[in-house]
């Protein structure tokens, strides 16, 4: 596991050289907020880091419900039972109702969804909510209920799997030969593109995603990434 200290947060990466899976620990005035929990083997390292920081874990936020983002959830709740689990409203509905497709695109769900969330959800999040310094933004595409978290203090944007930077910066659903796995688990590329365009309205300073290194916006050409994904989508339709 690799821990990278950033400004007001830590990036925690398991299997960094093979199949990097990221989660993020954000520093708030009242303690810590964890964004995603990675795979099961992530949990021990996250618990160790929080213990070393000697700050309370107040919240666990999930960008979406795939197994590589909720794998450490049970262990973390056992270690920090007072931490509140918060999930986007649509993602909660998809898991609980066991829908096999999402109605907007009439496409089947992809990726490793659980039969149910393994621990009690304490709060359901919707677009525009605030959790500490983090603004919740609905960003469906990788899954129908994916959400992102925008830190209003500094412009950091935690996007889950809406983007990847491993194998080259891309929107989820756009196939990247060097790291194709996020595309393989993505629900709808067209919806992902709409979510990416929505983020052009937010003053982002850096992108933190589920797979790959954090990128400053000066190194992340969002417009070109969107245009390339649109071209791939057009080729699919032809």
mmCIF file of C-alpha atoms in Angstrom:
data_model
loop_
_atom_site.group_PDB
_atom_site.id
_atom_site.type_symbol
_atom_site.label_atom_id
_atom_site.label_comp_id
_atom_site.label_asym_id
_atom_site.label_seq_id
_atom_site.Cartn_x
_atom_site.Cartn_y
_atom_site.Cartn_z
ATOM 1 C CA UNK A 1 0.000 0.000 0.000
ATOM 2 C CA UNK A 2 1.168 3.529 -0.778
ATOM 3 C CA UNK A 3 0.162 6.684 1.109
ATOM 4 C CA UNK A 4 0.685 10.057 -0.564
ATOM 5 C CA UNK A 5 0.183 13.171 1.567
ATOM 6 C CA UNK A 6 -1.512 15.999 -0.332
ATOM 7 C CA UNK A 7 -2.822 19.412 0.694
ATOM 8 C CA UNK A 8 -5.660 18.693 3.185
ATOM 9 C CA UNK A 9 -5.970 15.029 2.207
ATOM 10 C CA UNK A 10 -4.142 11.728 1.772
ATOM 11 C CA UNK A 11 -4.306 9.430 -1.246
ATOM 12 C CA UNK A 12 -4.201 5.774 -0.178
ATOM 13 C CA UNK A 13 -3.392 3.294 -2.942
ATOM 14 C CA UNK A 14 -3.343 -0.474 -2.858
ATOM 15 C CA UNK A 15 -1.545 -2.498 -5.566
ATOM 16 C CA UNK A 16 -0.022 0.746 -6.924
ATOM 17 C CA UNK A 17 2.084 -0.889 -9.646
ATOM 18 C CA UNK A 18 -0.346 -3.564 -10.814
ATOM 19 C CA UNK A 19 -3.985 -2.571 -10.327
ATOM 20 C CA UNK A 20 -4.024 0.729 -8.418
ATOM 21 C CA UNK A 21 -7.157 1.307 -6.354
ATOM 22 C CA UNK A 22 -7.409 4.653 -4.575
ATOM 23 C CA UNK A 23 -9.347 5.966 -1.647
ATOM 24 C CA UNK A 24 -8.947 9.357 -0.014
ATOM 25 C CA UNK A 25 -8.805 10.637 3.545
ATOM 26 C CA UNK A 26 -9.863 14.287 3.740
ATOM 27 C CA UNK A 27 -8.969 16.533 6.679
ATOM 28 C CA UNK A 28 -11.909 18.513 8.080
ATOM 29 C CA UNK A 29 -12.240 20.798 11.110
ATOM 30 C CA UNK A 30 -13.951 18.081 13.142
ATOM 31 C CA UNK A 31 -11.800 15.151 12.052
ATOM 32 C CA UNK A 32 -11.494 12.960 8.962
ATOM 33 C CA UNK A 33 -13.733 12.000 6.044
ATOM 34 C CA UNK A 34 -12.919 8.838 4.084
ATOM 35 C CA UNK A 35 -13.926 8.740 0.415
ATOM 36 C CA UNK A 36 -14.369 5.096 -0.667
ATOM 37 C CA UNK A 37 -12.878 2.121 1.158
ATOM 38 C CA UNK A 38 -11.006 0.274 -1.590
ATOM 39 C CA UNK A 39 -10.704 -3.500 -1.607
ATOM 40 C CA UNK A 40 -10.655 -5.618 1.549
ATOM 41 C CA UNK A 41 -6.859 -5.560 1.782
ATOM 42 C CA UNK A 42 -7.064 -1.734 1.866
ATOM 43 C CA UNK A 43 -8.742 -1.696 5.261
ATOM 44 C CA UNK A 44 -5.768 -2.581 7.469
ATOM 45 C CA UNK A 45 -3.633 0.194 6.008
ATOM 46 C CA UNK A 46 -6.420 2.775 6.237
ATOM 47 C CA UNK A 47 -7.075 1.873 9.866
ATOM 48 C CA UNK A 48 -3.351 2.135 10.612
ATOM 49 C CA UNK A 49 -3.102 5.568 8.983
ATOM 50 C CA UNK A 50 -6.126 6.935 10.857
ATOM 51 C CA UNK A 51 -4.730 5.597 14.119
ATOM 52 C CA UNK A 52 -1.375 7.283 13.474
ATOM 53 C CA UNK A 53 -3.064 10.595 12.660
ATOM 54 C CA UNK A 54 -4.870 10.494 16.041
ATOM 55 C CA UNK A 55 -7.937 12.164 14.546
ATOM 56 C CA UNK A 56 -11.487 10.791 14.634
ATOM 57 C CA UNK A 57 -12.973 9.275 11.494
ATOM 58 C CA UNK A 58 -16.301 11.093 11.253
ATOM 59 C CA UNK A 59 -17.662 9.989 7.887
ATOM 60 C CA UNK A 60 -17.309 7.381 5.150
ATOM 61 C CA UNK A 61 -18.544 8.588 1.751
ATOM 62 C CA UNK A 62 -18.981 6.283 -1.249
ATOM 63 C CA UNK A 63 -18.704 7.464 -4.844
ATOM 64 C CA UNK A 64 -20.481 4.278 -5.971
ATOM 65 C CA UNK A 65 -21.145 0.702 -4.917
ATOM 66 C CA UNK A 66 -18.677 -1.413 -6.888
ATOM 67 C CA UNK A 67 -16.674 -3.966 -4.926
ATOM 68 C CA UNK A 68 -13.320 -2.209 -5.345
ATOM 69 C CA UNK A 69 -14.799 0.871 -3.638
ATOM 70 C CA UNK A 70 -16.683 -0.783 -0.773
ATOM 71 C CA UNK A 71 -14.471 -3.815 -0.095
ATOM 72 C CA UNK A 72 -13.015 -2.429 3.142
ATOM 73 C CA UNK A 73 -16.305 -1.066 4.426
ATOM 74 C CA UNK A 74 -17.160 -3.735 7.004
ATOM 75 C CA UNK A 75 -13.683 -3.718 8.569
ATOM 76 C CA UNK A 76 -13.627 0.075 8.755
ATOM 77 C CA UNK A 77 -17.041 0.283 10.403
ATOM 78 C CA UNK A 78 -15.953 -2.332 12.919
ATOM 79 C CA UNK A 79 -12.836 -0.293 13.700
ATOM 80 C CA UNK A 80 -14.664 3.065 13.733
ATOM 81 C CA UNK A 81 -18.323 2.360 14.580
ATOM 82 C CA UNK A 82 -19.130 6.044 15.155
ATOM 83 C CA UNK A 83 -18.234 6.979 11.561
ATOM 84 C CA UNK A 84 -21.359 7.742 9.524
ATOM 85 C CA UNK A 85 -21.783 5.934 6.196
ATOM 86 C CA UNK A 86 -23.133 8.178 3.428
ATOM 87 C CA UNK A 87 -24.220 6.983 -0.026
ATOM 88 C CA UNK A 88 -25.805 8.655 -3.054
ATOM 89 C CA UNK A 89 -29.575 8.218 -3.259
ATOM 90 C CA UNK A 90 -29.609 6.573 -6.690
ATOM 91 C CA UNK A 91 -26.821 4.133 -5.881
ATOM 92 C CA UNK A 92 -28.630 3.080 -2.703
ATOM 93 C CA UNK A 93 -31.807 2.467 -4.714
ATOM 94 C CA UNK A 94 -30.006 0.421 -7.377
ATOM 95 C CA UNK A 95 -28.461 -1.906 -4.830
ATOM 96 C CA UNK A 96 -31.567 -2.279 -2.682
ATOM 97 C CA UNK A 97 -34.014 -2.898 -5.539
ATOM 98 C CA UNK A 98 -31.585 -5.145 -7.447
ATOM 99 C CA UNK A 99 -32.465 -3.538 -10.769
ATOM 100 C CA UNK A 100 -30.626 -5.250 -13.617
ATOM 101 C CA UNK A 101 -30.660 -2.153 -15.819
ATOM 102 C CA UNK A 102 -31.037 1.595 -15.491
ATOM 103 C CA UNK A 103 -33.978 3.115 -17.265
ATOM 104 C CA UNK A 104 -32.324 6.160 -18.858
ATOM 105 C CA UNK A 105 -30.100 4.239 -21.242
ATOM 106 C CA UNK A 106 -31.837 0.851 -20.987
ATOM 107 C CA UNK A 107 -28.455 -0.743 -20.468
ATOM 108 C CA UNK A 108 -27.541 -3.422 -17.927
ATOM 109 C CA UNK A 109 -25.555 -2.481 -14.871
ATOM 110 C CA UNK A 110 -21.918 -3.536 -14.971
ATOM 111 C CA UNK A 111 -19.258 -4.198 -12.380
ATOM 112 C CA UNK A 112 -19.249 -5.970 -9.037
ATOM 113 C CA UNK A 113 -22.381 -4.725 -7.286
ATOM 114 C CA UNK A 114 -23.119 -6.282 -3.881
ATOM 115 C CA UNK A 115 -26.387 -8.030 -3.091
ATOM 116 C CA UNK A 116 -26.864 -5.276 -0.527
ATOM 117 C CA UNK A 117 -24.744 -2.734 1.308
ATOM 118 C CA UNK A 118 -22.999 -4.735 4.030
ATOM 119 C CA UNK A 119 -23.507 -2.131 6.776
ATOM 120 C CA UNK A 120 -26.263 0.307 7.693
ATOM 121 C CA UNK A 121 -26.427 3.498 5.633
ATOM 122 C CA UNK A 122 -26.686 6.508 7.946
ATOM 123 C CA UNK A 123 -27.330 9.274 5.419
ATOM 124 C CA UNK A 124 -28.449 9.434 1.791
ATOM 125 C CA UNK A 125 -26.826 12.137 -0.342
ATOM 126 C CA UNK A 126 -28.278 14.090 -3.231
ATOM 127 C CA UNK A 127 -26.917 16.608 -5.719
ATOM 128 C CA UNK A 128 -26.112 19.930 -4.046
ATOM 129 C CA UNK A 129 -25.781 18.598 -0.503
ATOM 130 C CA UNK A 130 -22.803 19.653 1.600
ATOM 131 C CA UNK A 131 -20.855 17.293 3.862
ATOM 132 C CA UNK A 132 -18.296 19.350 5.705
ATOM 133 C CA UNK A 133 -16.310 21.154 3.008
ATOM 134 C CA UNK A 134 -17.469 18.738 0.280
ATOM 135 C CA UNK A 135 -20.164 19.560 -2.266
ATOM 136 C CA UNK A 136 -21.983 16.516 -3.630
ATOM 137 C CA UNK A 137 -22.306 16.456 -7.437
ATOM 138 C CA UNK A 138 -24.302 13.809 -9.278
ATOM 139 C CA UNK A 139 -21.973 12.356 -11.935
ATOM 140 C CA UNK A 140 -23.643 9.232 -13.358
ATOM 141 C CA UNK A 141 -22.058 7.219 -16.143
ATOM 142 C CA UNK A 142 -19.693 4.691 -14.622
ATOM 143 C CA UNK A 143 -22.745 3.641 -12.645
ATOM 144 C CA UNK A 144 -26.185 5.277 -12.782
ATOM 145 C CA UNK A 145 -25.805 6.533 -9.211
ATOM 146 C CA UNK A 146 -22.170 7.653 -9.145
ATOM 147 C CA UNK A 147 -21.445 10.880 -7.283
ATOM 148 C CA UNK A 148 -18.397 13.121 -6.948
ATOM 149 C CA UNK A 149 -17.184 15.309 -4.093
ATOM 150 C CA UNK A 150 -15.890 18.850 -4.668
ATOM 151 C CA UNK A 151 -13.874 20.444 -1.871
ATOM 152 C CA UNK A 152 -14.929 24.095 -1.881
ATOM 153 C CA UNK A 153 -11.865 25.135 0.132
ATOM 154 C CA UNK A 154 -9.304 24.269 -2.498
ATOM 155 C CA UNK A 155 -10.938 22.980 -5.714
ATOM 156 C CA UNK A 156 -10.048 19.316 -5.222
ATOM 157 C CA UNK A 157 -12.490 17.026 -7.024
ATOM 158 C CA UNK A 158 -12.880 13.398 -5.994
ATOM 159 C CA UNK A 159 -14.604 11.643 -8.895
ATOM 160 C CA UNK A 160 -14.521 7.912 -8.155
ATOM 161 C CA UNK A 161 -14.424 6.205 -11.549
ATOM 162 C CA UNK A 162 -15.910 8.969 -13.686
ATOM 163 C CA UNK A 163 -12.322 9.431 -14.894
ATOM 164 C CA UNK A 164 -9.203 7.302 -14.791
ATOM 165 C CA UNK A 165 -5.599 8.464 -14.997
ATOM 166 C CA UNK A 166 -3.993 5.015 -15.005
ATOM 167 C CA UNK A 167 -3.227 4.122 -18.620
ATOM 168 C CA UNK A 168 -3.822 7.706 -19.714
ATOM 169 C CA UNK A 169 -6.440 10.234 -18.671
ATOM 170 C CA UNK A 170 -9.878 9.225 -19.902
ATOM 171 C CA UNK A 171 -13.586 9.284 -19.191
ATOM 172 C CA UNK A 172 -14.883 5.976 -17.889
ATOM 173 C CA UNK A 173 -16.366 3.954 -20.716
ATOM 174 C CA UNK A 174 -13.681 5.073 -23.165
ATOM 175 C CA UNK A 175 -11.466 2.048 -23.740
ATOM 176 C CA UNK A 176 -7.803 2.527 -22.855
ATOM 177 C CA UNK A 177 -5.548 -0.328 -23.928
ATOM 178 C CA UNK A 178 -3.040 0.119 -21.091
ATOM 179 C CA UNK A 179 -5.750 -0.067 -18.389
ATOM 180 C CA UNK A 180 -9.116 -1.189 -19.809
ATOM 181 C CA UNK A 181 -10.801 -2.273 -16.578
ATOM 182 C CA UNK A 182 -12.787 0.903 -15.701
ATOM 183 C CA UNK A 183 -14.311 0.875 -19.198
ATOM 184 C CA UNK A 184 -15.232 -2.780 -18.834
ATOM 185 C CA UNK A 185 -17.188 -1.979 -15.662
ATOM 186 C CA UNK A 186 -18.826 1.224 -16.905
ATOM 187 C CA UNK A 187 -22.550 1.520 -17.527
ATOM 188 C CA UNK A 188 -22.982 4.221 -20.209
ATOM 189 C CA UNK A 189 -20.351 6.327 -21.983
ATOM 190 C CA UNK A 190 -22.849 8.913 -23.244
ATOM 191 C CA UNK A 191 -24.005 9.631 -19.689
ATOM 192 C CA UNK A 192 -20.385 9.799 -18.521
ATOM 193 C CA UNK A 193 -19.646 12.455 -21.139
ATOM 194 C CA UNK A 194 -22.589 14.560 -19.938
ATOM 195 C CA UNK A 195 -21.269 14.329 -16.375
ATOM 196 C CA UNK A 196 -17.781 15.339 -17.517
ATOM 197 C CA UNK A 197 -19.226 18.356 -19.341
ATOM 198 C CA UNK A 198 -21.109 19.331 -16.182
ATOM 199 C CA UNK A 199 -17.816 19.524 -14.306
ATOM 200 C CA UNK A 200 -16.575 22.233 -16.655
ATOM 201 C CA UNK A 201 -18.781 24.581 -14.619
ATOM 202 C CA UNK A 202 -16.828 23.884 -11.418
ATOM 203 C CA UNK A 203 -13.537 25.622 -10.606
ATOM 204 C CA UNK A 204 -11.450 22.457 -10.240
ATOM 205 C CA UNK A 205 -7.755 22.641 -9.323
ATOM 206 C CA UNK A 206 -7.030 18.898 -9.349
ATOM 207 C CA UNK A 207 -8.718 15.592 -10.160
ATOM 208 C CA UNK A 208 -8.506 12.626 -7.785
ATOM 209 C CA UNK A 209 -9.937 9.413 -9.240
ATOM 210 C CA UNK A 210 -10.288 5.774 -8.289
ATOM 211 C CA UNK A 211 -7.505 4.425 -10.505
ATOM 212 C CA UNK A 212 -4.309 6.316 -11.181
ATOM 213 C CA UNK A 213 -2.402 9.339 -9.856
ATOM 214 C CA UNK A 214 -3.928 12.666 -8.881
ATOM 215 C CA UNK A 215 -3.707 15.190 -11.707
ATOM 216 C CA UNK A 216 -3.542 18.981 -11.514
ATOM 217 C CA UNK A 217 -5.952 20.577 -13.971
ATOM 218 C CA UNK A 218 -2.969 22.094 -15.752
ATOM 219 C CA UNK A 219 -2.043 18.486 -16.686
ATOM 220 C CA UNK A 220 -5.610 17.314 -17.323
ATOM 221 C CA UNK A 221 -7.038 18.665 -20.585
ATOM 222 C CA UNK A 222 -10.704 18.103 -19.813
ATOM 223 C CA UNK A 223 -11.973 19.499 -23.119
ATOM 224 C CA UNK A 224 -9.733 17.220 -25.189
ATOM 225 C CA UNK A 225 -10.685 14.228 -23.035
ATOM 226 C CA UNK A 226 -14.380 14.957 -23.631
ATOM 227 C CA UNK A 227 -13.863 15.408 -27.382
ATOM 228 C CA UNK A 228 -11.978 12.118 -27.660
ATOM 229 C CA UNK A 229 -14.714 10.261 -25.784
ATOM 230 C CA UNK A 230 -17.360 11.806 -28.051
ATOM 231 C CA UNK A 231 -15.435 10.606 -31.100
ATOM 232 C CA UNK A 232 -15.284 7.073 -29.700
ATOM 233 C CA UNK A 233 -19.016 7.177 -28.955
ATOM 234 C CA UNK A 234 -19.759 8.365 -32.505
ATOM 235 C CA UNK A 235 -17.706 5.478 -33.928
ATOM 236 C CA UNK A 236 -19.706 3.029 -31.814
ATOM 237 C CA UNK A 237 -22.973 4.364 -33.220
ATOM 238 C CA UNK A 238 -21.844 4.251 -36.863
#
